[in-house]
mmCIF file of C-alpha atoms in Angstrom:
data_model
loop_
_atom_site.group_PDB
_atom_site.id
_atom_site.type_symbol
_atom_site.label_atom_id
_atom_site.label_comp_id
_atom_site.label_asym_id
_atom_site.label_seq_id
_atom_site.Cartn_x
_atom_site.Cartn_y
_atom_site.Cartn_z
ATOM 1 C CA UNK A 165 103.828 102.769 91.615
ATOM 2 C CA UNK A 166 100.297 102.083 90.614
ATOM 3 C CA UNK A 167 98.107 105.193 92.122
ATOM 4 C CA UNK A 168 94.415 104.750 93.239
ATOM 5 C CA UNK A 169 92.093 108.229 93.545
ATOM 6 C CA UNK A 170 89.045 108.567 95.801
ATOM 7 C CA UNK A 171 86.519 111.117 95.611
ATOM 8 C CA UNK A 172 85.083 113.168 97.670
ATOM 9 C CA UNK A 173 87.928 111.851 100.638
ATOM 10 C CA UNK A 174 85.160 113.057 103.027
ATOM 11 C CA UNK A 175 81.323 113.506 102.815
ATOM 12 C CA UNK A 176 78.433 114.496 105.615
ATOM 13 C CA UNK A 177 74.883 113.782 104.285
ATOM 14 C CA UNK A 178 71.153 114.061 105.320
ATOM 15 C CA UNK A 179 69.574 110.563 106.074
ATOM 16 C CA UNK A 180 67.599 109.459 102.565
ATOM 17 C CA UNK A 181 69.809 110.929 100.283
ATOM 18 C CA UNK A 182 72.256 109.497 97.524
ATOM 19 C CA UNK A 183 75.651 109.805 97.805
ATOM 20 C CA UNK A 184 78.330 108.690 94.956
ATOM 21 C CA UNK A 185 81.973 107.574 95.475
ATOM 22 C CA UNK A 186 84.601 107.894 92.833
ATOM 23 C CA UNK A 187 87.405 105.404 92.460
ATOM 24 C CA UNK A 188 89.741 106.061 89.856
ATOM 25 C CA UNK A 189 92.595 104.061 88.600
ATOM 26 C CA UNK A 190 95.390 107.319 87.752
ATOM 27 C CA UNK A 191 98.412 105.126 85.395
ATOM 28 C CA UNK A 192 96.835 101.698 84.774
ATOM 29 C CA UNK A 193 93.938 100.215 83.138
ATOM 30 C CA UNK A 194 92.312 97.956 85.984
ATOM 31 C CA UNK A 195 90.390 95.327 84.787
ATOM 32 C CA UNK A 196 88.759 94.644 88.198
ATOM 33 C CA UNK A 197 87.980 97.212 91.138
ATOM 34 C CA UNK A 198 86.863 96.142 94.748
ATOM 35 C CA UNK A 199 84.508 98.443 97.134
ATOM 36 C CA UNK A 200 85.342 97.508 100.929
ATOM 37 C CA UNK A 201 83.767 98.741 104.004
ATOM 38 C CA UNK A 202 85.613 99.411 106.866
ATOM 39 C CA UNK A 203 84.291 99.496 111.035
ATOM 40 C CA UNK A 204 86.169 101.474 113.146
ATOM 41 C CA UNK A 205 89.311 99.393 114.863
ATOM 42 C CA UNK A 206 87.924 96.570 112.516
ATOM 43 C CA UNK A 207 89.441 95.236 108.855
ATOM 44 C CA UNK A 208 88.068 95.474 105.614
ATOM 45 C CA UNK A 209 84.932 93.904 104.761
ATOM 46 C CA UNK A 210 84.739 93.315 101.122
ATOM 47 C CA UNK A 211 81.389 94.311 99.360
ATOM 48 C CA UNK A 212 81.759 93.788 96.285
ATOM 49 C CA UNK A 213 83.696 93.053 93.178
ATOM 50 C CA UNK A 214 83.450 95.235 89.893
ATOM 51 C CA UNK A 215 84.448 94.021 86.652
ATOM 52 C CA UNK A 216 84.787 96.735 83.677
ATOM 53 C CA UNK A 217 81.635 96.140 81.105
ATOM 54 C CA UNK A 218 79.355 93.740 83.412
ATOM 55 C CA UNK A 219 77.322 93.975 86.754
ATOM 56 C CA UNK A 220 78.933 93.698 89.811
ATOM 57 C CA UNK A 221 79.376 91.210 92.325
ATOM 58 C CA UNK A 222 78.066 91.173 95.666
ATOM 59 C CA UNK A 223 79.306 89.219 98.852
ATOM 60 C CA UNK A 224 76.600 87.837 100.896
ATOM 61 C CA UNK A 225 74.582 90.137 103.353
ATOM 62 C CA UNK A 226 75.264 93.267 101.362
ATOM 63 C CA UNK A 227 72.096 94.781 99.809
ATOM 64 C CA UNK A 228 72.855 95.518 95.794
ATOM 65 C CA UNK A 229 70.207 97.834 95.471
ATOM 66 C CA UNK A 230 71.476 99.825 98.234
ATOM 67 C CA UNK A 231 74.980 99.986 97.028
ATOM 68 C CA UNK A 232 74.912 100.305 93.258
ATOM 69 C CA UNK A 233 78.445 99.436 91.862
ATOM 70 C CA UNK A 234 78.510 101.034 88.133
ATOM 71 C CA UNK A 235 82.231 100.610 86.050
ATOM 72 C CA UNK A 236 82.139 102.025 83.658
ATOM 73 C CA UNK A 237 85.451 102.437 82.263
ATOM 74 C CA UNK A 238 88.950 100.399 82.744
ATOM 75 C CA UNK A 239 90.229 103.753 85.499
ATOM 76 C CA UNK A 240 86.443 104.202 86.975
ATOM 77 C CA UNK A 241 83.984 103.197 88.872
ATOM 78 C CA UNK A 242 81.793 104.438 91.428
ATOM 79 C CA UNK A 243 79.444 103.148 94.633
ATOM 80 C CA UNK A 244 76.233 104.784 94.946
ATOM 81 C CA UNK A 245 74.565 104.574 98.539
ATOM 82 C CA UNK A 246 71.529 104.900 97.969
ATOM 83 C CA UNK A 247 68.977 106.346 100.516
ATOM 84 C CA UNK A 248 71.383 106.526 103.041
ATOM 85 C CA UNK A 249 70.723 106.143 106.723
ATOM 86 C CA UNK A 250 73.031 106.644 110.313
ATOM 87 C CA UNK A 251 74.012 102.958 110.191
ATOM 88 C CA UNK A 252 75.757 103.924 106.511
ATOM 89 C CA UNK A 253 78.409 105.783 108.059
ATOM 90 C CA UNK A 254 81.934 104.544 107.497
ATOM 91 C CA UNK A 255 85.021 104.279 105.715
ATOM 92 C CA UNK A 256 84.878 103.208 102.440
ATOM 93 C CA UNK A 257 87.863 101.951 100.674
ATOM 94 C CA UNK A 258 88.287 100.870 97.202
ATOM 95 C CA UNK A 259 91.027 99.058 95.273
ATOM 96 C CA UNK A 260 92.325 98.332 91.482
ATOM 97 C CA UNK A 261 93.888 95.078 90.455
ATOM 98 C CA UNK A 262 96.562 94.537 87.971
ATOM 99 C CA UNK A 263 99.723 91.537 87.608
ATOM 100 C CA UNK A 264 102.190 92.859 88.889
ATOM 101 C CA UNK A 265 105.761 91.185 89.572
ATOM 102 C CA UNK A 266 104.710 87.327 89.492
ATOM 103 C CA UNK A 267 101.484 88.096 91.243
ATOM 104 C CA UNK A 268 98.250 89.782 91.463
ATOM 105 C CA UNK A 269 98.292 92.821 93.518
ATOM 106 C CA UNK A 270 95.425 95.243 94.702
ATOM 107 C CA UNK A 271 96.229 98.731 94.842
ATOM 108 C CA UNK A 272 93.872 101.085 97.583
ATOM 109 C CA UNK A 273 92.517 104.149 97.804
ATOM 110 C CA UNK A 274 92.712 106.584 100.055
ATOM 111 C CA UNK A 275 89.407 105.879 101.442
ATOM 112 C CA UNK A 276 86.121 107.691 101.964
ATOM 113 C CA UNK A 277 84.839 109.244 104.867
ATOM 114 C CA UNK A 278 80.596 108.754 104.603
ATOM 115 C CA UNK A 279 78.721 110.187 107.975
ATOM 116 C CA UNK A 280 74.923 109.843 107.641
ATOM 117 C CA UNK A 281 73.031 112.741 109.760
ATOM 118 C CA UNK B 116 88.853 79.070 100.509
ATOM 119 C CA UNK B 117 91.474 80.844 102.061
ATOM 120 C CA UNK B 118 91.861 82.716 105.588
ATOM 121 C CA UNK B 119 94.150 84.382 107.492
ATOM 122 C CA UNK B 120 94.778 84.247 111.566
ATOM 123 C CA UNK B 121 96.718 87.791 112.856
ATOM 124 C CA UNK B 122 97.970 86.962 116.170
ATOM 125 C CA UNK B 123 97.724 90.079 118.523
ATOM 126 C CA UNK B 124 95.163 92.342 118.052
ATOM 127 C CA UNK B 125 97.988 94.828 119.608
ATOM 128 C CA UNK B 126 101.745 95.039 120.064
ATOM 129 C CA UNK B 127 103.356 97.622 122.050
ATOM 130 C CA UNK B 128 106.735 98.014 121.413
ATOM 131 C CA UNK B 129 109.457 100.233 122.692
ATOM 132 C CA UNK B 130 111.355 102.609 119.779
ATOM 133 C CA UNK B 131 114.662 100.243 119.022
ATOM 134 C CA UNK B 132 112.818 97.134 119.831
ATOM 135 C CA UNK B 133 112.159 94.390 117.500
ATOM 136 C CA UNK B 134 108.820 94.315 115.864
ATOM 137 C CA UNK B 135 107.029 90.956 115.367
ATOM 138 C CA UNK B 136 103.796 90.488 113.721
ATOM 139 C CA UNK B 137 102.134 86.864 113.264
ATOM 140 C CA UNK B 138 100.373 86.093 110.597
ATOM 141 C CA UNK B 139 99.129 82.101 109.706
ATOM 142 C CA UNK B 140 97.501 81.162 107.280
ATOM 143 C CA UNK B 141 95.302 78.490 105.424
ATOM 144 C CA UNK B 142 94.779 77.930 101.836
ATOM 145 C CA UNK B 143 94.650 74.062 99.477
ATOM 146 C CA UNK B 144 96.932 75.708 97.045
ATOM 147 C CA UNK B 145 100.230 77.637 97.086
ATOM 148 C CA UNK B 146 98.659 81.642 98.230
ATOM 149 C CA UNK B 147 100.028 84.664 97.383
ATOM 150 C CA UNK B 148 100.466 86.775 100.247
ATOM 151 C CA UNK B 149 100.852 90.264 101.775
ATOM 152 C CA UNK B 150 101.618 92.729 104.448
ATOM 153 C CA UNK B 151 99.730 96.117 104.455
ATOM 154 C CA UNK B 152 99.841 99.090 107.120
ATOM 155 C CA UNK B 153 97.458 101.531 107.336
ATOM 156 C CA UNK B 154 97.692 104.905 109.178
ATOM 157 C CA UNK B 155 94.447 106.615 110.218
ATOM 158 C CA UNK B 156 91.749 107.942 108.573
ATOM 159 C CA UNK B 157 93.917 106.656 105.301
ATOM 160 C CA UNK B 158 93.965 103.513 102.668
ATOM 161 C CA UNK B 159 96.375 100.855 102.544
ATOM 162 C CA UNK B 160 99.387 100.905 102.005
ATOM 163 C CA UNK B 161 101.789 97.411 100.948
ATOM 164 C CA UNK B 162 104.620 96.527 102.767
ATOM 165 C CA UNK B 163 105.691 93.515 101.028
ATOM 166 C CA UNK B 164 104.493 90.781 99.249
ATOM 167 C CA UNK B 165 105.092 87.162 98.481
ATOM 168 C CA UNK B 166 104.403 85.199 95.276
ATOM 169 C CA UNK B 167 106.824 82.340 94.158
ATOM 170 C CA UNK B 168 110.840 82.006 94.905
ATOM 171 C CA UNK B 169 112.902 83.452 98.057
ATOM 172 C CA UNK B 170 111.168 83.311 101.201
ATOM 173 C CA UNK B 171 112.255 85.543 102.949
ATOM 174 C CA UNK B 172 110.699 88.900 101.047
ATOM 175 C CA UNK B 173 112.235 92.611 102.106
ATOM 176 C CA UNK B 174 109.666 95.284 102.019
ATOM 177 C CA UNK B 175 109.586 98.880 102.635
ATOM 178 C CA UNK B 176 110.488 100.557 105.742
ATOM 179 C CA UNK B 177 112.455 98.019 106.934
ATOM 180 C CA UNK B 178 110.067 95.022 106.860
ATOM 181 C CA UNK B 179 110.509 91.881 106.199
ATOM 182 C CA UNK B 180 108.448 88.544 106.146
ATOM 183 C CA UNK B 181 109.511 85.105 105.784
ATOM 184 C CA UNK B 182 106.854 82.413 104.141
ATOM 185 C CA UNK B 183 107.234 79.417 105.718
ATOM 186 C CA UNK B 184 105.260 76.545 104.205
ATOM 187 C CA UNK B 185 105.602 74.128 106.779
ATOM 188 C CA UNK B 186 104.032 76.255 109.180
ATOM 189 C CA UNK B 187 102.192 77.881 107.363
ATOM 190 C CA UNK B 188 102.995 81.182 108.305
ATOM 191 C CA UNK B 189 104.180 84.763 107.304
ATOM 192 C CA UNK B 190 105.484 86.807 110.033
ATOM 193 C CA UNK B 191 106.477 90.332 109.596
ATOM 194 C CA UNK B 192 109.659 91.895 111.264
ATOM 195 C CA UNK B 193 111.577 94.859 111.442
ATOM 196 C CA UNK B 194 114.807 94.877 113.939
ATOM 197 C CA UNK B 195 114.300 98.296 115.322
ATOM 198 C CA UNK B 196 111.037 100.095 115.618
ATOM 199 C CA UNK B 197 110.539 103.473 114.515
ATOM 200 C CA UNK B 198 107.677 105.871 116.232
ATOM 201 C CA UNK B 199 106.381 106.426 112.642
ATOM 202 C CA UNK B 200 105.760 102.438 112.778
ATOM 203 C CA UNK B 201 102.547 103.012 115.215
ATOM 204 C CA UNK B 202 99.669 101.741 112.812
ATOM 205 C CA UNK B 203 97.397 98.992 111.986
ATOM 206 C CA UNK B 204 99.009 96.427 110.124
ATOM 207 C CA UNK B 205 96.949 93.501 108.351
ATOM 208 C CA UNK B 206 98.188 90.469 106.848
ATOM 209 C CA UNK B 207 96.076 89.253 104.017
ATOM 210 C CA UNK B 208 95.972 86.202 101.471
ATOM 211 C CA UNK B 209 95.085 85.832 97.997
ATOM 212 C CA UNK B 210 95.130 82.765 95.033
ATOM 213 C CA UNK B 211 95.014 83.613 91.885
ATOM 214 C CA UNK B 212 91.518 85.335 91.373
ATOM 215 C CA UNK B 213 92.572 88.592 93.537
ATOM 216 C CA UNK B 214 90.044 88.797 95.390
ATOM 217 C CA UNK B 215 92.049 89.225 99.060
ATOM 218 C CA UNK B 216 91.188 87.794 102.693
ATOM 219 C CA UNK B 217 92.294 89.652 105.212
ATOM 220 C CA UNK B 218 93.608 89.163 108.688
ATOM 221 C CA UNK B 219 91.292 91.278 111.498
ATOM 222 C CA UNK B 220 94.604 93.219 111.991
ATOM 223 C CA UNK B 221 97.059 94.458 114.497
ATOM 224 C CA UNK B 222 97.528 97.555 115.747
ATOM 225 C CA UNK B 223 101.287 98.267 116.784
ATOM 226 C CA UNK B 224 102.110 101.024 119.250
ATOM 227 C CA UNK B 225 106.073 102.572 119.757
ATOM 228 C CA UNK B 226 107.010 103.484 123.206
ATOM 229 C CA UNK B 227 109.339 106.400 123.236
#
């Protein structure tokens, strides 16, 4: 089956740095990547929707110039957290789309461990 | 727009027991939709999913989900739970644009 990469799988920062999240797409060409956020003992929350070649697109309440969203390539693309603070710490999960058996399908990641000192 | 209602936020089942997870739905048009489990501290992982034909759809593990349109629903079984079945499970919906709405999950626990 389709296989979805994270990296780093875990990171520990100082508050008001940068920190950058791989997602990469290993044996398919995904035309359209999703970044979700995920609470402890909660679901997903989606944050945003990246399309290969043009900017991304943000749900409502999540801050676009905190999270920059670059894809760059059909296999990559990568969330940026940007100054990060305490209240950034979580699990960040990303996912590739593709058609696959008479329907679209999103394939996930691993997941990302962020804690924000 | 499309949602998803998981009934339970937990399910405790003894190892052997049936498994039932409910999952309802609401969408204007004919969804596609999904089961996924996820294990701690890891992504998701799909269980089954359904997009046009049989309704009742097998998945891995042992799972299986029947789309019924009438009610619009899409419970997951599995006839005999396994202790490696203790996880999170979320039901989630989709048209044809794949962006996903998910269910706020289920957490299933196996009794030995």
């Amino acid at each position: 089956g389709a296989v979805v990469s994270q990296h780093p799988s875990r990171v520990i920062c100082k508050s008001g740095t940068s920190v950058k999240i791989e997602c990469r797409s290993l044996d398919f060409q995904a035309t359209t990547m999703f970044w979700y956020r995920q609470f402890p003992k909660k679901s997903l929350m989606l944050m945003a929707t990246s399309n290969e070649g043009s900017k991304a697109t943000y749900e409502q309440g999540v801050e676009k110039d905190k999270f920059l969203i670059n894809h760059a390539s059909l296999t990559l693309s990568t969330l940026t957290v940007t100054s990060a603070h305490p209240e950034d710490s979580s699990f960040y999960i990303c996912s590739a789309s593709w058609w696959l058996a008479g329907g679209p399908e999103q394939f996930f990641g691993p997941g990302t461990r962020l804690t924000v000192l | 727009a499309q949602s998803v209602t998981q009934l339970g936020s937990h399910v405790s089942v003894s190892e052997g027991a049936l498994v039932l997870l409910r999952c309802n739905y609401s969408s204007s048009v004919p969804p596609y939709l999904f089961w996924y489990v996820q294990y701690p501290n890891q992504g998701l992982q799909l269980l089954l999913k359904y997009t046009t034909g049989a309704t009742l759809v097998k998945g891995i593990n042992g799972f299986e989900a029947e789309f019924k349109k009438s009610e619009t629903s899409f419970h997951l079984t599995k006839p005999s739970a396994h202790m490696s079945d203790a996880a999170e499970y979320f039901c989630a919906v989709t048209l044809n644009d794949y962006k996903l709405s998910f269910g706020a999950g289920t957490t299933v626990t196996v009794r030995a």
